[in-house]
PDB file of C-alpha atoms in Angstrom:
ATOM      1  CA  MET P   1      -5.813  30.403  19.152  1.00 65.00           C
ATOM      2  CA  PHE P   2      -4.671  26.915  20.070  1.00 68.00           C
ATOM      3  CA  THR P   3      -6.008  24.042  22.093  1.00 78.00           C
ATOM      4  CA  VAL P   4      -3.761  21.251  23.390  1.00 80.00           C
ATOM      5  CA  LEU P   5      -5.815  18.237  24.414  1.00 75.00           C
ATOM      6  CA  ARG P   6      -3.527  17.238  27.270  1.00 77.00           C
ATOM      7  CA  GLY P   7       0.242  17.229  26.709  1.00 90.00           C
ATOM      8  CA  SER P   8       2.123  19.675  28.925  1.00 94.00           C
ATOM      9  CA  VAL P   9       5.439  19.367  27.068  1.00 95.00           C
ATOM     10  CA  ILE P  10       4.090  20.412  23.660  1.00 96.00           C
ATOM     11  CA  ALA P  11       2.039  23.135  25.375  1.00 96.00           C
ATOM     12  CA  LYS P  12       5.278  24.421  26.901  1.00 96.00           C
ATOM     13  CA  LEU P  13       6.979  24.514  23.480  1.00 96.00           C
ATOM     14  CA  ILE P  14       4.227  26.311  21.606  1.00 96.00           C
ATOM     15  CA  GLY P  15       3.534  28.561  24.570  1.00 95.00           C
ATOM     16  CA  HIS P  16       7.073  29.924  24.352  1.00 95.00           C
ATOM     17  CA  ASN P  17       6.913  30.127  20.552  1.00 96.00           C
ATOM     18  CA  THR P  18       3.673  32.107  20.484  1.00 95.00           C
ATOM     19  CA  GLN P  19       4.432  34.581  23.270  1.00 93.00           C
ATOM     20  CA  ASN P  20       6.187  37.060  20.978  1.00 84.00           C
ATOM     21  CA  SER P  21       5.037  35.739  17.598  1.00 90.00           C
ATOM     22  CA  SER P  22       3.812  37.988  14.797  1.00 89.00           C
ATOM     23  CA  THR P  23       2.064  34.983  13.199  1.00 91.00           C
ATOM     24  CA  PHE P  24       0.149  33.343  16.045  1.00 94.00           C
ATOM     25  CA  GLU P  25      -2.140  34.511  18.801  1.00 93.00           C
ATOM     26  CA  PRO P  26      -0.489  33.936  22.192  1.00 93.00           C
ATOM     27  CA  THR P  27      -3.289  32.119  24.057  1.00 94.00           C
ATOM     28  CA  VAL P  28      -2.768  28.351  24.381  1.00 96.00           C
ATOM     29  CA  LYS P  29      -5.622  26.484  26.046  1.00 96.00           C
ATOM     30  CA  MET P  30      -4.667  23.118  27.513  1.00 96.00           C
ATOM     31  CA  TRP P  31      -7.464  20.726  28.346  1.00 96.00           C
ATOM     32  CA  VAL P  32      -6.721  18.842  31.558  1.00 94.00           C
ATOM     33  CA  PHE P  33      -8.597  15.980  33.142  1.00 90.00           C
ATOM     34  CA  GLU P  34      -9.533  17.530  36.473  1.00 92.00           C
ATOM     35  CA  GLU P  35      -7.969  15.850  39.491  1.00 93.00           C
ATOM     36  CA  ILE P  36      -7.553  16.780  43.133  1.00 93.00           C
ATOM     37  CA  ILE P  37      -3.904  17.072  44.164  1.00 92.00           C
ATOM     38  CA  ASN P  38      -3.297  17.621  47.875  1.00 91.00           C
ATOM     39  CA  GLY P  39      -6.751  19.120  48.248  1.00 94.00           C
ATOM     40  CA  ARG P  40      -6.489  21.446  45.231  1.00 95.00           C
ATOM     41  CA  LYS P  41      -7.805  21.209  41.687  1.00 96.00           C
ATOM     42  CA  LEU P  42      -5.055  20.422  39.180  1.00 95.00           C
ATOM     43  CA  SER P  43      -6.297  23.112  36.768  1.00 96.00           C
ATOM     44  CA  GLU P  44      -6.090  25.745  39.512  1.00 96.00           C
ATOM     45  CA  ILE P  45      -2.552  24.682  40.417  1.00 96.00           C
ATOM     46  CA  ILE P  46      -1.469  24.945  36.772  1.00 96.00           C
ATOM     47  CA  ASN P  47      -3.053  28.372  36.280  1.00 97.00           C
ATOM     48  CA  GLN P  48      -1.782  29.787  39.556  1.00 96.00           C
ATOM     49  CA  GLU P  49       1.663  28.189  39.766  1.00 96.00           C
ATOM     50  CA  HIS P  50       2.215  27.500  36.036  1.00 96.00           C
ATOM     51  CA  GLU P  51       3.295  23.932  36.627  1.00 95.00           C
ATOM     52  CA  ASN P  52       1.642  20.583  35.963  1.00 95.00           C
ATOM     53  CA  VAL P  53       2.704  19.110  39.280  1.00 93.00           C
ATOM     54  CA  LYS P  54       1.404  15.635  38.449  1.00 89.00           C
ATOM     55  CA  TYR P  55       2.526  14.980  34.870  1.00 88.00           C
ATOM     56  CA  LEU P  56       5.407  17.435  34.395  1.00 92.00           C
ATOM     57  CA  PRO P  57       6.709  18.377  37.846  1.00 92.00           C
ATOM     58  CA  GLY P  58       9.652  20.734  38.102  1.00 93.00           C
ATOM     59  CA  HIS P  59       8.987  22.494  34.806  1.00 95.00           C
ATOM     60  CA  LYS P  60       7.365  25.892  34.568  1.00 96.00           C
ATOM     61  CA  LEU P  61       4.798  26.454  31.843  1.00 97.00           C
ATOM     62  CA  PRO P  62       4.568  29.807  30.041  1.00 96.00           C
ATOM     63  CA  ARG P  63       1.921  32.116  31.501  1.00 96.00           C
ATOM     64  CA  ASN P  64      -0.019  32.108  28.216  1.00 96.00           C
ATOM     65  CA  VAL P  65      -0.762  28.371  28.671  1.00 97.00           C
ATOM     66  CA  ILE P  66      -4.162  28.206  30.346  1.00 96.00           C
ATOM     67  CA  ALA P  67      -5.498  24.970  31.854  1.00 96.00           C
ATOM     68  CA  VAL P  68      -9.178  24.367  31.052  1.00 96.00           C
ATOM     69  CA  PRO P  69     -10.934  21.391  32.707  1.00 96.00           C
ATOM     70  CA  ASN P  70     -14.055  21.593  30.517  1.00 96.00           C
ATOM     71  CA  LEU P  71     -13.435  19.790  27.211  1.00 95.00           C
ATOM     72  CA  LYS P  72     -15.913  21.726  25.056  1.00 95.00           C
ATOM     73  CA  GLU P  73     -14.869  25.059  26.542  1.00 95.00           C
ATOM     74  CA  SER P  74     -11.223  24.257  25.827  1.00 95.00           C
ATOM     75  CA  VAL P  75     -11.777  24.005  22.039  1.00 96.00           C
ATOM     76  CA  GLU P  76     -14.052  27.033  21.709  1.00 94.00           C
ATOM     77  CA  GLY P  77     -12.689  29.323  18.981  1.00 93.00           C
ATOM     78  CA  ALA P  78      -9.551  27.243  18.443  1.00 95.00           C
ATOM     79  CA  ASP P  79      -7.891  27.417  15.015  1.00 95.00           C
ATOM     80  CA  ILE P  80      -5.352  24.664  15.730  1.00 97.00           C
ATOM     81  CA  LEU P  81      -5.925  21.529  17.808  1.00 97.00           C
ATOM     82  CA  LEU P  82      -3.112  19.355  19.144  1.00 97.00           C
ATOM     83  CA  PHE P  83      -4.148  15.860  20.255  1.00 97.00           C
ATOM     84  CA  VAL P  84      -2.004  14.232  22.955  1.00 95.00           C
ATOM     85  CA  ILE P  85      -4.378  11.683  24.497  1.00 90.00           C
ATOM     86  CA  PRO P  86      -4.033   7.922  25.107  1.00 85.00           C
ATOM     87  CA  HIS P  87      -5.335   6.446  21.858  1.00 84.00           C
ATOM     88  CA  GLN P  88      -8.025   4.287  23.450  1.00 84.00           C
ATOM     89  CA  PHE P  89      -9.873   7.457  24.563  1.00 90.00           C
ATOM     90  CA  ILE P  90      -9.922   9.196  21.181  1.00 93.00           C
ATOM     91  CA  PRO P  91     -13.302   7.920  19.853  1.00 93.00           C
ATOM     92  CA  LYS P  92     -15.167   9.088  22.988  1.00 94.00           C
ATOM     93  CA  ILE P  93     -13.352  12.447  23.091  1.00 95.00           C
ATOM     94  CA  CYS P  94     -14.106  13.110  19.424  1.00 96.00           C
ATOM     95  CA  ASP P  95     -17.772  12.163  19.870  1.00 96.00           C
ATOM     96  CA  ASP P  96     -17.994  14.737  22.668  1.00 96.00           C
ATOM     97  CA  LEU P  97     -16.389  17.407  20.451  1.00 96.00           C
ATOM     98  CA  VAL P  98     -18.664  16.975  17.420  1.00 96.00           C
ATOM     99  CA  GLY P  99     -20.375  20.284  16.686  1.00 93.00           C
ATOM    100  CA  HIS P 100     -17.996  22.296  18.856  1.00 95.00           C
ATOM    101  CA  ILE P 101     -15.035  22.620  16.440  1.00 95.00           C
ATOM    102  CA  LYS P 102     -14.507  25.470  13.981  1.00 94.00           C
ATOM    103  CA  ALA P 103     -14.998  24.249  10.410  1.00 92.00           C
ATOM    104  CA  SER P 104     -11.712  25.891   9.401  1.00 95.00           C
ATOM    105  CA  ALA P 105      -9.684  24.345  12.233  1.00 96.00           C
ATOM    106  CA  ILE P 106      -6.691  22.125  11.549  1.00 97.00           C
ATOM    107  CA  GLY P 107      -5.338  19.427  13.822  1.00 97.00           C
ATOM    108  CA  ILE P 108      -2.163  17.503  14.527  1.00 97.00           C
ATOM    109  CA  SER P 109      -1.939  14.212  16.409  1.00 97.00           C
ATOM    110  CA  LEU P 110       0.964  13.247  18.678  1.00 96.00           C
ATOM    111  CA  ILE P 111      -0.779   9.996  19.612  1.00 94.00           C
ATOM    112  CA  LYS P 112       1.280   6.837  19.165  1.00 90.00           C
ATOM    113  CA  GLY P 113      -1.227   4.061  18.660  1.00 87.00           C
ATOM    114  CA  ILE P 114      -3.605   2.417  16.207  1.00 88.00           C
ATOM    115  CA  ASP P 115      -7.105   1.007  16.348  1.00 85.00           C
ATOM    116  CA  LYS P 116      -8.831  -2.018  14.842  1.00 78.00           C
ATOM    117  CA  SER P 117     -11.894  -1.536  12.669  1.00 78.00           C
ATOM    118  CA  PRO P 118     -14.122  -4.067  10.846  1.00 78.00           C
ATOM    119  CA  GLU P 119     -12.022  -3.361   7.747  1.00 76.00           C
ATOM    120  CA  GLY P 120      -8.746  -3.908   9.610  1.00 80.00           C
ATOM    121  CA  LEU P 121      -6.279  -1.148  10.481  1.00 86.00           C
ATOM    122  CA  LYS P 122      -7.560   2.255  11.595  1.00 90.00           C
ATOM    123  CA  LEU P 123      -5.162   5.164  12.141  1.00 94.00           C
ATOM    124  CA  ILE P 124      -5.869   7.522  15.024  1.00 95.00           C
ATOM    125  CA  SER P 125      -5.623  10.541  12.718  1.00 96.00           C
ATOM    126  CA  ASP P 126      -8.279   8.948  10.487  1.00 94.00           C
ATOM    127  CA  ILE P 127     -10.634   8.564  13.440  1.00 95.00           C
ATOM    128  CA  ILE P 128     -10.210  12.238  14.339  1.00 96.00           C
ATOM    129  CA  ARG P 129     -10.504  13.346  10.707  1.00 96.00           C
ATOM    130  CA  GLU P 130     -13.685  11.372  10.099  1.00 95.00           C
ATOM    131  CA  LYS P 131     -15.422  12.315  13.327  1.00 96.00           C
ATOM    132  CA  LEU P 132     -14.505  16.012  13.459  1.00 96.00           C
ATOM    133  CA  LYS P 133     -14.273  16.713   9.697  1.00 96.00           C
ATOM    134  CA  ILE P 134     -10.975  18.603  10.005  1.00 96.00           C
ATOM    135  CA  ASP P 135      -7.637  18.385   8.198  1.00 96.00           C
ATOM    136  CA  MET P 136      -5.190  16.274  10.226  1.00 97.00           C
ATOM    137  CA  SER P 137      -1.409  15.962  10.360  1.00 97.00           C
ATOM    138  CA  VAL P 138       0.790  13.871  12.671  1.00 97.00           C
ATOM    139  CA  LEU P 139       3.949  14.423  14.727  1.00 98.00           C
ATOM    140  CA  MET P 140       6.183  11.511  15.755  1.00 97.00           C
ATOM    141  CA  GLY P 141       9.828  11.278  16.774  1.00 97.00           C
ATOM    142  CA  ALA P 142      12.478  10.440  19.331  1.00 95.00           C
ATOM    143  CA  ASN P 143      10.972  12.847  21.840  1.00 93.00           C
ATOM    144  CA  ILE P 144      11.138  11.512  25.407  1.00 89.00           C
ATOM    145  CA  ALA P 145       9.017  14.051  27.270  1.00 89.00           C
ATOM    146  CA  ASN P 146      11.317  14.925  30.163  1.00 88.00           C
ATOM    147  CA  GLU P 147      14.282  15.483  27.841  1.00 92.00           C
ATOM    148  CA  VAL P 148      12.227  17.789  25.620  1.00 94.00           C
ATOM    149  CA  ALA P 149      11.047  19.672  28.709  1.00 94.00           C
ATOM    150  CA  ASP P 150      14.682  19.976  29.835  1.00 94.00           C
ATOM    151  CA  ASP P 151      15.408  21.642  26.467  1.00 95.00           C
ATOM    152  CA  LEU P 152      17.850  18.924  25.393  1.00 96.00           C
ATOM    153  CA  PHE P 153      18.352  18.779  21.621  1.00 97.00           C
ATOM    154  CA  CYS P 154      16.200  16.377  19.643  1.00 96.00           C
ATOM    155  CA  GLU P 155      14.463  15.992  16.298  1.00 97.00           C
ATOM    156  CA  THR P 156      10.905  15.187  15.337  1.00 98.00           C
ATOM    157  CA  THR P 157       8.965  14.410  12.156  1.00 98.00           C
ATOM    158  CA  ILE P 158       5.698  15.969  11.024  1.00 98.00           C
ATOM    159  CA  GLY P 159       3.672  14.077   8.442  1.00 97.00           C
ATOM    160  CA  CYS P 160       1.579  16.571   6.496  1.00 96.00           C
ATOM    161  CA  LYS P 161       0.148  16.224   2.994  1.00 92.00           C
ATOM    162  CA  ASN P 162      -0.443  19.979   2.637  1.00 94.00           C
ATOM    163  CA  SER P 163       2.866  21.854   2.309  1.00 93.00           C
ATOM    164  CA  GLU P 164       1.428  25.169   3.542  1.00 95.00           C
ATOM    165  CA  THR P 165      -0.045  23.497   6.620  1.00 96.00           C
ATOM    166  CA  GLY P 166       3.324  21.829   7.176  1.00 96.00           C
ATOM    167  CA  LYS P 167       5.003  25.245   7.234  1.00 96.00           C
ATOM    168  CA  ILE P 168       2.495  26.485   9.813  1.00 96.00           C
ATOM    169  CA  PHE P 169       3.129  23.542  12.133  1.00 97.00           C
ATOM    170  CA  LYS P 170       6.892  23.804  11.716  1.00 97.00           C
ATOM    171  CA  GLU P 171       6.878  27.494  12.641  1.00 96.00           C
ATOM    172  CA  LEU P 172       4.565  26.780  15.579  1.00 96.00           C
ATOM    173  CA  ILE P 173       6.536  23.890  17.068  1.00 96.00           C
ATOM    174  CA  GLN P 174      10.218  24.162  16.065  1.00 96.00           C
ATOM    175  CA  THR P 175      12.728  25.645  18.501  1.00 96.00           C
ATOM    176  CA  PRO P 176      16.546  25.802  18.409  1.00 95.00           C
ATOM    177  CA  ASN P 177      16.605  22.539  20.415  1.00 96.00           C
ATOM    178  CA  PHE P 178      13.527  20.864  18.893  1.00 97.00           C
ATOM    179  CA  ARG P 179      14.196  20.476  15.186  1.00 97.00           C
ATOM    180  CA  VAL P 180      11.275  19.652  12.902  1.00 98.00           C
ATOM    181  CA  SER P 181      11.335  17.866   9.538  1.00 97.00           C
ATOM    182  CA  VAL P 182       8.163  17.794   7.439  1.00 98.00           C
ATOM    183  CA  VAL P 183       7.365  14.890   5.084  1.00 97.00           C
ATOM    184  CA  GLU P 184       4.257  14.070   3.046  1.00 95.00           C
ATOM    185  CA  ASP P 185       4.220  10.358   3.984  1.00 94.00           C
ATOM    186  CA  CYS P 186       1.722  10.883   6.839  1.00 95.00           C
ATOM    187  CA  ASP P 187       0.500   7.327   7.295  1.00 95.00           C
ATOM    188  CA  THR P 188       4.032   5.917   7.487  1.00 97.00           C
ATOM    189  CA  VAL P 189       5.014   8.549  10.062  1.00 97.00           C
ATOM    190  CA  GLU P 190       2.015   7.628  12.193  1.00 96.00           C
ATOM    191  CA  LEU P 191       2.535   3.870  11.906  1.00 96.00           C
ATOM    192  CA  CYS P 192       6.202   4.247  12.890  1.00 96.00           C
ATOM    193  CA  GLY P 193       5.122   5.999  16.076  1.00 95.00           C
ATOM    194  CA  ALA P 194       2.765   3.174  16.979  1.00 93.00           C
ATOM    195  CA  LEU P 195       4.683   0.087  15.879  1.00 95.00           C
ATOM    196  CA  LYS P 196       8.004   0.994  17.502  1.00 95.00           C
ATOM    197  CA  ASN P 197       6.371   0.547  20.914  1.00 91.00           C
ATOM    198  CA  ILE P 198       5.821  -3.135  20.159  1.00 93.00           C
ATOM    199  CA  VAL P 199       9.496  -3.612  19.271  1.00 95.00           C
ATOM    200  CA  ALA P 200      10.425  -1.754  22.471  1.00 92.00           C
ATOM    201  CA  VAL P 201       8.479  -4.295  24.534  1.00 89.00           C
ATOM    202  CA  GLY P 202      10.497  -7.045  22.814  1.00 92.00           C
ATOM    203  CA  ALA P 203      13.729  -5.184  23.585  1.00 92.00           C
ATOM    204  CA  GLY P 204      12.613  -4.972  27.215  1.00 89.00           C
ATOM    205  CA  PHE P 205      12.113  -8.734  27.261  1.00 90.00           C
ATOM    206  CA  CYS P 206      15.770  -9.089  26.164  1.00 92.00           C
ATOM    207  CA  ASP P 207      16.849  -7.043  29.198  1.00 89.00           C
ATOM    208  CA  GLY P 208      14.604  -8.939  31.584  1.00 87.00           C
ATOM    209  CA  LEU P 209      15.779 -12.326  30.339  1.00 92.00           C
ATOM    210  CA  GLY P 210      19.433 -11.322  30.602  1.00 91.00           C
ATOM    211  CA  PHE P 211      20.214 -11.463  26.903  1.00 94.00           C
ATOM    212  CA  GLY P 212      23.057  -9.329  25.581  1.00 90.00           C
ATOM    213  CA  ASP P 213      23.235  -6.265  23.376  1.00 92.00           C
ATOM    214  CA  ASN P 214      23.792  -8.451  20.320  1.00 96.00           C
ATOM    215  CA  THR P 215      20.410 -10.101  20.819  1.00 97.00           C
ATOM    216  CA  LYS P 216      18.764  -6.783  21.539  1.00 95.00           C
ATOM    217  CA  ALA P 217      20.262  -5.256  18.383  1.00 96.00           C
ATOM    218  CA  ALA P 218      18.881  -8.188  16.386  1.00 97.00           C
ATOM    219  CA  VAL P 219      15.421  -7.625  17.877  1.00 97.00           C
ATOM    220  CA  ILE P 220      15.606  -3.943  16.933  1.00 97.00           C
ATOM    221  CA  ARG P 221      16.783  -4.660  13.362  1.00 97.00           C
ATOM    222  CA  LEU P 222      14.239  -7.402  12.786  1.00 97.00           C
ATOM    223  CA  GLY P 223      11.612  -5.232  14.419  1.00 97.00           C
ATOM    224  CA  LEU P 224      12.362  -2.416  11.989  1.00 98.00           C
ATOM    225  CA  MET P 225      12.013  -4.842   9.075  1.00 97.00           C
ATOM    226  CA  GLU P 226       8.643  -5.972  10.467  1.00 96.00           C
ATOM    227  CA  MET P 227       7.563  -2.326  10.823  1.00 97.00           C
ATOM    228  CA  ILE P 228       8.396  -1.733   7.151  1.00 97.00           C
ATOM    229  CA  ALA P 229       6.615  -4.925   6.029  1.00 95.00           C
ATOM    230  CA  PHE P 230       3.511  -4.137   8.099  1.00 94.00           C
ATOM    231  CA  THR P 231       3.376  -0.557   6.818  1.00 95.00           C
ATOM    232  CA  LYS P 232       3.697  -1.624   3.181  1.00 94.00           C
ATOM    233  CA  LEU P 233       0.914  -4.154   3.690  1.00 91.00           C
ATOM    234  CA  PHE P 234      -1.611  -1.987   5.516  1.00 89.00           C
ATOM    235  CA  CYS P 235      -0.816   1.587   4.415  1.00 87.00           C
ATOM    236  CA  LYS P 236      -3.420   3.072   2.076  1.00 80.00           C
ATOM    237  CA  GLY P 237      -0.968   5.255   0.126  1.00 81.00           C
ATOM    238  CA  PRO P 238       2.604   4.873  -1.158  1.00 86.00           C
ATOM    239  CA  VAL P 239       5.284   4.106   1.441  1.00 93.00           C
ATOM    240  CA  SER P 240       8.680   5.811   1.285  1.00 94.00           C
ATOM    241  CA  ILE P 241      11.558   3.882   2.843  1.00 95.00           C
ATOM    242  CA  ASP P 242      13.236   7.250   3.484  1.00 96.00           C
ATOM    243  CA  THR P 243      10.567   7.981   6.105  1.00 97.00           C
ATOM    244  CA  PHE P 244      11.927   5.136   8.252  1.00 97.00           C
ATOM    245  CA  LEU P 245      15.258   7.017   8.349  1.00 97.00           C
ATOM    246  CA  GLU P 246      13.583  10.114   9.794  1.00 97.00           C
ATOM    247  CA  SER P 247      13.279  10.775  13.528  1.00 97.00           C
ATOM    248  CA  CYS P 248       9.858   9.098  13.537  1.00 97.00           C
ATOM    249  CA  GLY P 249      11.484   5.852  12.339  1.00 97.00           C
ATOM    250  CA  ILE P 250      14.883   4.531  13.354  1.00 97.00           C
ATOM    251  CA  ALA P 251      15.614   7.308  15.868  1.00 97.00           C
ATOM    252  CA  ASP P 252      12.376   6.840  17.793  1.00 96.00           C
ATOM    253  CA  LEU P 253      12.798   3.064  17.653  1.00 96.00           C
ATOM    254  CA  VAL P 254      16.311   3.102  19.114  1.00 95.00           C
ATOM    255  CA  THR P 255      15.454   5.729  21.742  1.00 94.00           C
ATOM    256  CA  THR P 256      12.419   3.800  22.955  1.00 92.00           C
ATOM    257  CA  CYS P 257      14.251   0.466  23.038  1.00 92.00           C
ATOM    258  CA  TYR P 258      17.207   1.834  25.014  1.00 88.00           C
ATOM    259  CA  GLY P 259      15.909   4.877  26.856  1.00 75.00           C
ATOM    260  CA  GLY P 260      12.163   4.418  27.020  1.00 52.00           C
ATOM    261  CA  ARG P 261       9.979   3.147  29.805  1.00 51.00           C
ATOM    262  CA  ASN P 262       9.130  -0.440  28.765  1.00 47.00           C
ATOM    263  CA  ARG P 263      11.642  -2.013  31.164  1.00 51.00           C
ATOM    264  CA  LYS P 264       9.779  -3.300  34.248  1.00 57.00           C
ATOM    265  CA  SER P 265       6.445  -4.973  34.813  1.00 63.00           C
ATOM    266  CA  PHE P 266       3.697  -3.042  33.042  1.00 66.00           C
ATOM    267  CA  GLU P 267       1.770  -2.366  36.240  1.00 69.00           C
ATOM    268  CA  GLN P 268       4.918  -1.243  38.083  1.00 71.00           C
ATOM    269  CA  LEU P 269       5.914   1.143  35.312  1.00 67.00           C
ATOM    270  CA  GLU P 270       2.471   2.676  35.119  1.00 68.00           C
ATOM    271  CA  LYS P 271       2.376   3.231  38.859  1.00 69.00           C
ATOM    272  CA  GLU P 272       5.944   4.419  39.439  1.00 65.00           C
ATOM    273  CA  MET P 273       6.771   6.381  36.300  1.00 61.00           C
ATOM    274  CA  LEU P 274       3.506   7.351  34.651  1.00 64.00           C
ATOM    275  CA  ASN P 275       1.297   8.288  37.613  1.00 63.00           C
ATOM    276  CA  GLY P 276      -1.258   5.728  36.482  1.00 61.00           C
ATOM    277  CA  GLN P 277      -1.142   6.536  32.763  1.00 65.00           C
ATOM    278  CA  LYS P 278      -1.143   3.514  30.475  1.00 66.00           C
ATOM    279  CA  LEU P 279       1.834   2.190  28.527  1.00 70.00           C
ATOM    280  CA  GLN P 280       1.545   2.372  24.749  1.00 71.00           C
ATOM    281  CA  GLY P 281       3.366  -0.835  23.732  1.00 74.00           C
ATOM    282  CA  PRO P 282       1.131  -3.514  25.262  1.00 78.00           C
ATOM    283  CA  GLN P 283      -2.092  -1.906  23.999  1.00 78.00           C
ATOM    284  CA  THR P 284      -0.703  -1.425  20.486  1.00 83.00           C
ATOM    285  CA  SER P 285       0.592  -5.026  20.478  1.00 82.00           C
ATOM    286  CA  SER P 286      -2.923  -6.210  21.247  1.00 82.00           C
ATOM    287  CA  GLU P 287      -4.446  -4.133  18.434  1.00 84.00           C
ATOM    288  CA  VAL P 288      -1.866  -5.327  15.888  1.00 87.00           C
ATOM    289  CA  TYR P 289      -2.443  -8.955  16.896  1.00 84.00           C
ATOM    290  CA  LYS P 290      -6.201  -8.544  16.370  1.00 86.00           C
ATOM    291  CA  ILE P 291      -5.626  -6.994  12.928  1.00 86.00           C
ATOM    292  CA  LEU P 292      -3.251  -9.789  11.858  1.00 87.00           C
ATOM    293  CA  LYS P 293      -5.592 -12.453  13.207  1.00 86.00           C
ATOM    294  CA  GLN P 294      -8.497 -10.913  11.293  1.00 87.00           C
ATOM    295  CA  LYS P 295      -6.445 -11.090   8.084  1.00 82.00           C
ATOM    296  CA  LYS P 296      -5.193 -14.637   8.944  1.00 87.00           C
ATOM    297  CA  MET P 297      -1.599 -13.341   8.925  1.00 85.00           C
ATOM    298  CA  VAL P 298      -0.427 -14.075  12.488  1.00 86.00           C
ATOM    299  CA  ASP P 299       2.168 -16.612  11.270  1.00 85.00           C
ATOM    300  CA  LYS P 300       3.608 -14.118   8.797  1.00 82.00           C
TER     301      LYS P 300
END
């Protein structure tokens, strides 16, 4: 059984994949933060109408995707956990889940962010791994949610150090229009997903200031070089340059800079396009600045 901690698009994908699977159980629990929409509970709307009318309107969810508003109830008995939560909420969510997760469970994070610790950089997957004591993988790529929900072709990258676990996640998530590549360079995959949002903010500044595509291309190229330099400096394990050529690297960077959502004022974007959800770029920029300042490397 599966639990998706928020994330209607990935729930839609694995819901379809598990409906007639001989490998996986069909039930997909999706934890939702309970809200009242036009006088009705969001979880009830999802379970009765099979649509997340607030965060993924116009897209039907498979009937085996069940919305569960109680966090601890949502993970009960789950063998696989998928984390799709704004990264600033992860420590509190994990604290609430301690003691409620199966010891044999495995997890995968789709969260594009990082955290600052007293030692410096802290990956979101590390926070989950340390707090919940489960094996963690990551998924990052050029995967704009509405396009994935519309079943438009795209690629994604899974970072997984265990090859057998990688095969499980690939079978669970891949569809004819959502192609999965699995690499062992987990930390690089995760850092790509976080750092590209900072470059995207810079690309948005180019648009707002009226600079041309030449300038924007330079920002993207230089941004990629900074991503590589930062990853080499702060990554605990070996860094493969090939990982930056995967979907999690250059593809996600270009897609976010040209087709992402960092293009108006932050407050306006959050209100108009994200229904109050927070942008990833500004928060990640702040965390990276704190890490560099701590290491006295802001100038670099």
